[in-house]
């Protein structure tokens, strides 16, 4: 069979530890035999980031802007222990943080649904995608521990010196204070990324905040979404047969629990942090969660939601067998290849991505899976496979398809 040809390179960001091992296996077994793979390779493994003073991360983000689609392996975010382990010159920043800042994106996370791994919520039939605004609010806050009685004020000083001043509280004793912010620019990017993603995946979009209580702060989010929707997206949504609606966050939570799934739930930064952990664990496993960063000008970066699976890597280094789940990493590749196929009009690439996802799901549904899934599956006949044999089993299913 002739290999599928590509016209534009995919930005390939290699990573660390166990996921770096899976990365190579996936390429060797599932991609290179079928595709004339065209990638621009960036080694984001910690050693090379250290060697290049993290320039490689910045370069990979620039390349993503240039070509439009990237696929990223999980990477180590250095901490004190990693400083010694890798003899680092500096505690380099999180690559994901750097890339997110460069692309100004919103992160969409969706579970991969298979029969035999049932969500805890019985009525969830389709995946729920969480869209998390990744800027500001409590994550960029300023706090004061109030020592005793006194007056707390909120003051804004404009560039021309004029002031806006509001009393927060007249303290009669000790307490606490917190100042948070967001910007119209960031909220606008967030809204556009959500609307574009909804159109792209043909799913309804839900957005919720607490605007009844937060009449200026949260209300501003609601207004910006509504304004952009009416001006730029309402017609496109109608044409696509999908819906955008806004509701209060507590109403959204109640509706999500009763829903069938198959929609995007856009959340403010804190709500998204909390709710994505709830939704992903209720669907089964972090290793079955896809993640894509979408920028407001339509640049896509695909990855798995989990980390480098350090504990398994140390076992692997000792020569012990591992049973690490490669599904989310396989789906990062299929997501990126499908998007490349769509942008370049290469139908074979889209079909390939669809088939490889189908083969992965069918392999698990046939009872062949890694240990993490074997522990939670409702299937009766299960074969637990090691990291490599799972990928080989997917290839066998793929070849049959
Ligand atoms: P992790 O790599 O996600 O792993 C945590 C635990 O979850 C594992 O020990 C394993 O449990 C289970 N797990 C996660 N992915 C799995 C998979 N594919 N197959 C089977 N089990 C899986 O998180 P971490 O250990 O906290 O972090 C390790 C490194 O990853 C850190 O250096 C961190 O900075 C980095 N990280 C990177 C990203 C990213 O690049 N996107 C995200 C998060 C963390 P058991 O040990 O019980 O088997
Ligand atoms: Mg969290």
Coordinates of C-alpha atoms and ligand atoms in Angstrom, one line a residue:
X1 CA 0.0 0.0 0.0
X2 CA 1.3 3.5 -0.8
X3 CA 1.9 5.8 2.1
X4 CA -0.2 8.8 2.7
X5 CA 1.5 12.0 1.5
X6 CA 1.4 15.2 3.5
X7 CA 1.9 18.7 2.1
X8 CA 2.5 20.9 5.2
X9 CA 4.6 19.8 8.2
X10 CA 3.1 19.1 11.6
X11 CA 4.9 20.8 14.4
X12 CA 6.1 17.8 16.5
X13 CA 7.0 18.5 20.2
X14 CA 8.8 15.6 21.8
X15 CA 8.8 15.3 25.6
X16 CA 9.9 13.4 28.6
X17 CA 10.0 10.1 30.5
X18 CA 7.4 7.4 29.9
X19 CA 5.5 9.5 27.4
X20 CA 8.7 10.0 25.4
X21 CA 9.0 6.2 25.2
X22 CA 5.3 5.8 24.1
X23 CA 5.8 8.6 21.6
X24 CA 8.5 6.7 19.7
X25 CA 6.5 3.4 19.8
X26 CA 3.4 5.2 18.4
X27 CA 5.3 6.7 15.6
X28 CA 7.1 3.4 14.7
X29 CA 4.1 1.1 15.0
X30 CA 1.1 3.2 14.1
X31 CA 2.2 6.2 12.0
X32 CA 5.4 5.7 10.0
X33 CA 4.2 2.4 8.3
X34 CA 1.2 4.2 6.8
X35 CA 2.1 7.9 6.4
X36 CA 5.0 9.7 4.8
X37 CA 5.1 11.7 8.0
X38 CA 6.2 15.3 7.5
X39 CA 7.0 17.0 10.8
X40 CA 9.1 19.9 12.0
X41 CA 10.7 18.3 15.1
X42 CA 11.3 20.2 18.3
X43 CA 12.8 18.3 21.2
X44 CA 11.1 19.6 24.4
X45 CA 12.7 17.0 26.5
X46 CA 14.1 18.7 29.6
X47 CA 17.7 18.0 28.7
X48 CA 17.5 19.8 25.4
X49 CA 15.4 22.6 26.9
X50 CA 18.2 23.1 29.4
X51 CA 20.9 23.0 26.7
X52 CA 19.1 25.7 24.7
X53 CA 18.1 27.8 27.7
X54 CA 14.5 27.0 26.8
X55 CA 14.8 28.6 23.4
X56 CA 13.5 25.4 21.8
X57 CA 10.1 25.9 23.5
X58 CA 9.8 29.4 22.2
X59 CA 10.8 28.2 18.7
X60 CA 8.3 25.4 18.8
X61 CA 5.5 27.9 19.7
X62 CA 6.6 30.2 16.8
X63 CA 6.6 27.2 14.4
X64 CA 3.0 26.4 15.6
X65 CA 1.9 29.9 14.7
X66 CA 3.5 29.5 11.3
X67 CA 2.1 26.1 10.4
X68 CA -1.1 26.1 12.4
X69 CA -1.1 22.6 13.9
X70 CA 1.2 21.0 16.6
X71 CA 1.2 17.7 18.5
X72 CA 2.9 17.7 21.9
X73 CA 4.2 15.0 24.1
X74 CA 3.9 15.4 27.9
X75 CA 6.9 17.3 29.4
X76 CA 8.4 17.8 32.8
X77 CA 7.7 21.1 34.6
X78 CA 10.9 21.5 36.7
X79 CA 10.7 21.7 40.5
X80 CA 13.5 21.6 43.1
X81 CA 13.9 17.8 42.7
X82 CA 14.3 18.1 38.9
X83 CA 17.0 20.8 39.3
X84 CA 19.3 18.1 40.9
X85 CA 18.0 15.2 38.8
X86 CA 18.8 17.0 35.5
X87 CA 21.5 19.3 36.7
X88 CA 19.5 22.3 35.4
X89 CA 20.9 25.8 34.9
X90 CA 17.6 27.3 35.8
X91 CA 14.2 26.2 37.0
X92 CA 12.7 26.5 33.5
X93 CA 9.0 27.5 33.2
X94 CA 6.3 25.0 32.3
X95 CA 6.4 24.5 28.5
X96 CA 2.6 24.4 28.5
X97 CA 2.5 27.8 30.2
X98 CA 5.0 29.3 27.7
X99 CA 3.1 27.9 24.7
X100 CA -0.2 29.0 26.0
X101 CA 1.1 32.5 26.6
X102 CA 2.5 32.6 23.0
X103 CA -0.6 31.3 21.4
X104 CA -3.1 33.1 23.7
X105 CA -5.3 30.0 23.8
X106 CA -8.1 28.3 25.5
X107 CA -7.8 24.7 26.6
X108 CA -10.5 22.2 25.6
X109 CA -10.5 18.8 27.3
X110 CA -12.7 15.9 26.4
X111 CA -12.9 12.3 27.6
X112 CA -12.5 9.4 25.1
X113 CA -15.6 7.3 25.6
X114 CA -15.4 3.5 25.2
X115 CA -17.9 0.7 26.1
X116 CA -16.7 -1.1 29.2
X117 CA -15.4 2.1 30.9
X118 CA -18.7 3.6 32.1
X119 CA -19.0 7.1 33.5
X120 CA -20.2 7.3 37.1
X121 CA -23.1 9.4 35.9
X122 CA -25.4 6.9 34.2
X123 CA -27.1 9.3 31.8
X124 CA -23.9 10.6 30.3
X125 CA -23.9 9.0 26.9
X126 CA -21.6 11.3 25.0
X127 CA -18.5 13.2 26.1
X128 CA -18.7 16.5 27.9
X129 CA -16.0 18.9 26.7
X130 CA -14.7 21.5 29.2
X131 CA -13.4 24.8 27.9
X132 CA -11.4 26.5 30.6
X133 CA -10.4 30.2 30.4
X134 CA -6.8 30.1 31.4
X135 CA -6.1 33.7 32.4
X136 CA -6.6 35.8 35.5
X137 CA -9.1 35.8 38.4
X138 CA -7.9 34.0 41.5
X139 CA -4.8 32.6 39.7
X140 CA -3.3 36.1 39.4
X141 CA -4.6 37.5 42.7
X142 CA -3.3 39.9 45.3
X143 CA -4.1 39.1 48.9
X144 CA -3.8 40.8 52.3
X145 CA -4.2 39.3 55.7
X146 CA -5.9 42.1 57.6
X147 CA -4.3 42.4 61.0
X148 CA -7.1 44.3 62.7
X149 CA -9.7 47.1 62.5
X150 CA -9.5 49.5 59.5
X151 CA -11.0 50.4 56.2
X152 CA -10.4 48.4 53.0
X153 CA -10.9 50.2 49.6
X154 CA -10.7 49.2 46.0
X155 CA -8.9 52.0 44.0
X156 CA -8.3 52.3 40.3
X157 CA -6.0 55.1 39.1
X158 CA -6.3 56.0 35.4
X159 CA -3.2 57.1 33.5
X160 CA -4.4 60.7 33.7
X161 CA -4.6 60.4 37.5
X162 CA -8.3 60.2 38.0
X163 CA -9.5 57.7 40.6
X164 CA -12.3 55.3 41.0
X165 CA -12.7 54.4 44.7
X166 CA -15.1 51.9 46.4
X167 CA -15.2 50.8 50.0
X168 CA -14.8 47.1 50.3
X169 CA -15.3 46.7 54.0
X170 CA -15.0 48.6 57.3
X171 CA -13.1 46.0 59.4
X172 CA -13.8 46.0 63.1
X173 CA -11.3 43.2 63.7
X174 CA -8.8 40.9 61.8
X175 CA -9.8 39.3 58.4
X176 CA -8.7 38.7 54.8
X177 CA -8.8 40.6 51.5
X178 CA -8.3 39.5 47.9
X179 CA -8.0 41.5 44.7
X180 CA -8.5 39.8 41.3
X181 CA -8.7 41.0 37.7
X182 CA -9.3 40.1 34.1
X183 CA -9.1 41.9 30.8
X184 CA -11.6 42.4 28.0
X185 CA -9.0 41.3 25.5
X186 CA -8.5 37.9 27.2
X187 CA -12.2 37.3 27.7
X188 CA -12.8 38.1 24.1
X189 CA -10.2 35.6 23.0
X190 CA -11.7 33.0 25.3
X191 CA -15.2 33.7 23.9
X192 CA -14.0 33.4 20.3
X193 CA -12.1 30.2 20.9
X194 CA -15.2 28.7 22.4
X195 CA -17.5 29.7 19.5
X196 CA -15.0 28.5 16.9
X197 CA -14.5 25.2 18.7
X198 CA -18.3 24.7 18.9
X199 CA -18.6 25.3 15.2
X200 CA -15.7 23.1 14.5
X201 CA -17.0 20.1 16.5
X202 CA -20.7 20.9 15.8
X203 CA -21.7 20.8 19.5
X204 CA -23.8 23.2 21.6
X205 CA -22.0 25.6 23.8
X206 CA -23.0 26.3 27.4
X207 CA -21.4 29.2 29.4
X208 CA -22.1 30.0 33.0
X209 CA -20.9 32.4 35.7
X210 CA -22.4 33.9 38.8
X211 CA -23.6 37.2 37.3
X212 CA -26.5 37.6 39.6
X213 CA -24.1 38.1 42.5
X214 CA -21.1 39.5 40.6
X215 CA -23.0 42.2 38.8
X216 CA -19.9 43.9 37.2
X217 CA -17.2 41.2 37.1
X218 CA -19.0 38.1 36.0
X219 CA -21.6 40.2 34.2
X220 CA -18.8 41.5 32.0
X221 CA -18.0 37.9 30.9
X222 CA -21.6 37.3 30.1
X223 CA -21.9 40.6 28.1
X224 CA -18.8 40.0 26.1
X225 CA -19.9 36.5 25.1
X226 CA -23.4 37.7 24.2
X227 CA -22.1 40.6 22.2
X228 CA -19.6 38.5 20.2
X229 CA -22.2 35.8 19.7
X230 CA -24.8 38.2 18.2
X231 CA -22.3 40.1 16.0
X232 CA -20.2 37.3 14.7
X233 CA -21.6 33.8 15.4
X234 CA -25.4 33.7 15.7
X235 CA -26.0 33.0 12.0
X236 CA -23.2 30.5 11.8
X237 CA -24.6 28.6 14.8
X238 CA -28.1 28.5 13.2
X239 CA -26.6 27.2 9.9
X240 CA -24.7 24.5 11.8
X241 CA -27.8 23.6 13.8
X242 CA -26.2 24.2 17.1
X243 CA -27.0 26.4 20.1
X244 CA -25.3 28.8 22.4
X245 CA -26.8 29.5 25.8
X246 CA -25.9 31.3 29.0
X247 CA -27.1 30.3 32.4
X248 CA -26.1 30.6 36.0
X249 CA -23.2 28.4 37.2
X250 CA -25.4 26.6 39.8
X251 CA -28.1 25.9 37.2
X252 CA -25.4 24.7 34.8
X253 CA -24.1 22.2 37.3
X254 CA -27.6 20.8 38.0
X255 CA -28.2 20.5 34.2
X256 CA -24.9 18.8 33.5
X257 CA -25.7 16.1 36.0
X258 CA -29.0 15.4 34.2
X259 CA -27.7 15.8 30.6
X260 CA -26.8 13.2 28.0
X261 CA -23.5 14.9 27.2
X262 CA -22.3 15.9 23.7
X263 CA -21.8 19.6 24.4
X264 CA -19.1 22.1 25.4
X265 CA -19.2 23.6 28.8
X266 CA -17.2 26.9 29.0
X267 CA -16.1 27.9 32.4
X268 CA -14.2 30.7 34.1
X269 CA -10.7 29.9 35.2
X270 CA -11.5 28.6 38.7
X271 CA -14.8 26.8 37.7
X272 CA -12.9 25.2 34.8
X273 CA -10.1 24.0 37.1
X274 CA -12.5 22.3 39.5
X275 CA -15.1 21.1 37.0
X276 CA -12.6 19.5 34.6
X277 CA -11.2 17.4 37.4
X278 CA -14.7 16.3 38.3
X279 CA -15.8 15.6 34.8
X280 CA -12.7 13.7 33.9
X281 CA -12.7 11.4 36.9
X282 CA -16.4 10.8 36.5
X283 CA -15.7 9.6 33.0
X284 CA -13.1 7.2 34.2
X285 CA -9.4 8.0 33.8
X286 CA -7.0 10.9 33.1
X287 CA -5.3 8.6 30.6
X288 CA -8.5 8.7 28.5
X289 CA -8.6 12.5 28.3
X290 CA -7.7 14.5 25.2
X291 CA -6.6 18.1 25.4
X292 CA -6.3 20.8 22.7
X293 CA -5.2 24.4 22.9
X294 CA -7.0 26.6 20.4
X295 CA -5.9 30.1 19.8
X296 CA -8.3 32.9 18.7
X297 CA -6.8 33.0 15.2
X298 CA -7.3 29.2 14.7
X299 CA -4.0 27.6 15.7
X300 CA -4.3 24.2 17.3
X301 CA -2.0 22.3 19.6
X302 CA -2.9 18.7 20.6
X303 CA -1.7 16.8 23.6
X304 CA -2.7 14.2 26.2
X305 CA -4.1 15.6 29.5
X306 CA -1.8 13.5 31.7
X307 CA 1.8 14.0 32.6
X308 CA 5.0 12.1 31.9
X309 CA 4.0 9.2 34.1
X310 CA 7.3 9.3 36.1
X311 CA 6.6 6.3 38.3
X312 CA 6.2 4.0 35.3
X313 CA 9.4 5.5 33.7
X314 CA 11.5 4.6 36.7
X315 CA 10.2 1.0 36.5
X316 CA 11.0 1.0 32.7
X317 CA 14.6 2.3 33.5
X318 CA 15.0 -0.6 35.9
X319 CA 14.1 -3.0 33.1
X320 CA 10.7 -3.8 34.6
X321 CA 7.6 -4.2 32.5
X322 CA 5.2 -1.2 32.3
X323 CA 1.5 -1.1 31.4
X324 CA 1.2 2.6 30.5
X325 CA -1.9 3.8 28.7
X326 CA -1.0 5.4 25.3
X327 CA -4.6 6.2 24.3
X328 CA -4.6 10.0 25.0
X329 CA -1.2 10.3 23.2
X330 CA -2.5 8.3 20.2
X331 CA -5.5 10.7 20.1
X332 CA -3.2 13.7 20.3
X333 CA -1.6 12.5 17.0
X334 CA -4.9 11.6 15.3
X335 CA -6.4 15.0 16.3
X336 CA -3.4 16.8 14.8
X337 CA -3.3 14.7 11.7
X338 CA -7.0 15.1 11.1
X339 CA -6.7 18.9 11.5
X340 CA -3.8 18.9 9.1
X341 CA -5.8 16.9 6.7
X342 CA -8.8 19.3 6.9
X343 CA -6.6 22.4 6.5
X344 CA -4.7 20.9 3.5
X345 CA -7.6 19.1 1.9
X346 CA -6.0 15.6 2.3
X347 CA -8.9 13.2 2.7
X348 CA -6.7 10.2 3.2
X349 CA -5.2 11.8 6.3
X350 CA -8.7 12.4 7.8
X351 CA -9.8 8.8 7.1
X352 CA -6.5 7.5 8.6
X353 CA -7.1 9.5 11.8
X354 CA -10.7 8.3 12.1
X355 CA -9.7 4.7 11.5
X356 CA -6.8 4.8 14.0
X357 CA -9.2 6.2 16.7
X358 CA -11.7 3.5 15.9
X359 CA -9.1 0.8 16.1
X360 CA -7.9 2.1 19.5
X361 CA -11.4 2.0 20.8
X362 CA -12.3 -1.4 19.3
X363 CA -9.1 -2.9 20.9
X364 CA -10.2 -1.8 24.3
X365 CA -13.8 -2.9 23.7
X366 CA -12.5 -6.3 22.7
X367 CA -11.0 -6.5 26.2
X368 CA -7.4 -5.7 25.4
X369 CA -6.2 -2.9 27.6
X370 CA -3.6 -1.5 29.9
X371 CA -3.7 -2.0 33.6
X372 CA -5.2 1.3 34.6
X373 CA -8.3 0.5 32.5
X374 CA -8.4 -3.2 33.6
X375 CA -8.9 -2.0 37.1
X376 CA -12.0 0.0 36.3
X377 CA -13.6 -1.8 33.4
X378 CA -17.0 -3.5 33.6
X379 CA -16.0 -6.0 30.8
X380 CA -15.7 -9.6 32.1
X381 CA -13.0 -11.0 29.7
X382 CA -9.9 -8.8 29.9
X383 CA -6.4 -9.2 28.7
X384 CA -3.9 -6.8 30.5
X385 CA -1.2 -5.8 28.0
X386 CA 2.1 -4.0 28.6
X387 CA 2.8 -0.6 27.0
X388 CA 4.3 -2.0 23.8
X389 CA 1.8 -4.9 23.3
X390 CA -1.2 -2.6 23.7
X391 CA 0.2 -0.4 20.8
X392 CA 0.8 -3.6 18.8
X393 CA -2.7 -4.8 19.5
X394 CA -4.1 -1.5 18.2
X395 CA -2.0 -2.0 15.0
X396 CA -3.5 -5.4 14.5
X397 CA -7.0 -4.0 14.8
X398 CA -6.1 -1.2 12.5
X399 CA -4.8 -3.5 9.8
X400 CA -8.1 -5.5 10.0
X401 CA -10.1 -2.3 9.4
Ligands
LIG1 P1 1.1 12.0 35.7 O1 2.3 11.8 34.8 O2 -0.2 12.4 35.0 O3 0.9 10.7 36.5 C1 0.2 10.5 37.7 C2 -0.3 9.1 37.9 O4 -1.5 8.9 37.1 C3 0.7 8.1 37.4 O5 1.6 7.7 38.4 C4 -0.3 6.9 37.1 O6 -0.8 6.3 38.3 C5 -1.5 7.7 36.5 N1 -1.3 7.9 35.1 C6 -1.2 9.1 34.4 N2 -1.2 8.9 33.1 C7 -1.2 7.5 32.9 C8 -1.2 6.7 31.8 N3 -1.0 7.2 30.5 N4 -1.2 5.4 31.9 C9 -1.4 4.8 33.1 N5 -1.4 5.6 34.3 C10 -1.3 6.9 34.2 O7 1.4 13.1 36.8 P2 2.6 13.3 37.8 O8 3.3 12.0 38.1 O9 2.1 14.2 38.8 O10 3.7 14.2 37.0 C11 4.8 13.6 36.3 C12 5.5 14.7 35.5 O11 4.6 15.1 34.5 C13 5.8 16.0 36.3 O12 7.2 16.3 36.1 C14 4.9 17.0 35.7 O13 5.5 18.3 35.7 C15 4.6 16.6 34.4 N6 3.2 17.0 33.8 C16 3.2 17.3 32.6 C17 2.0 17.7 32.0 C18 2.0 18.1 30.5 O14 3.0 18.1 29.9 N7 0.8 18.3 29.9 C19 0.8 17.6 32.7 C20 0.9 17.2 34.0 C21 2.1 16.8 34.6 P3 -0.1 5.0 38.9 O15 1.3 5.4 39.3 O16 -1.0 4.7 40.1 O17 0.0 3.9 37.9
LIG2 MG1 -7.1 21.2 38.9

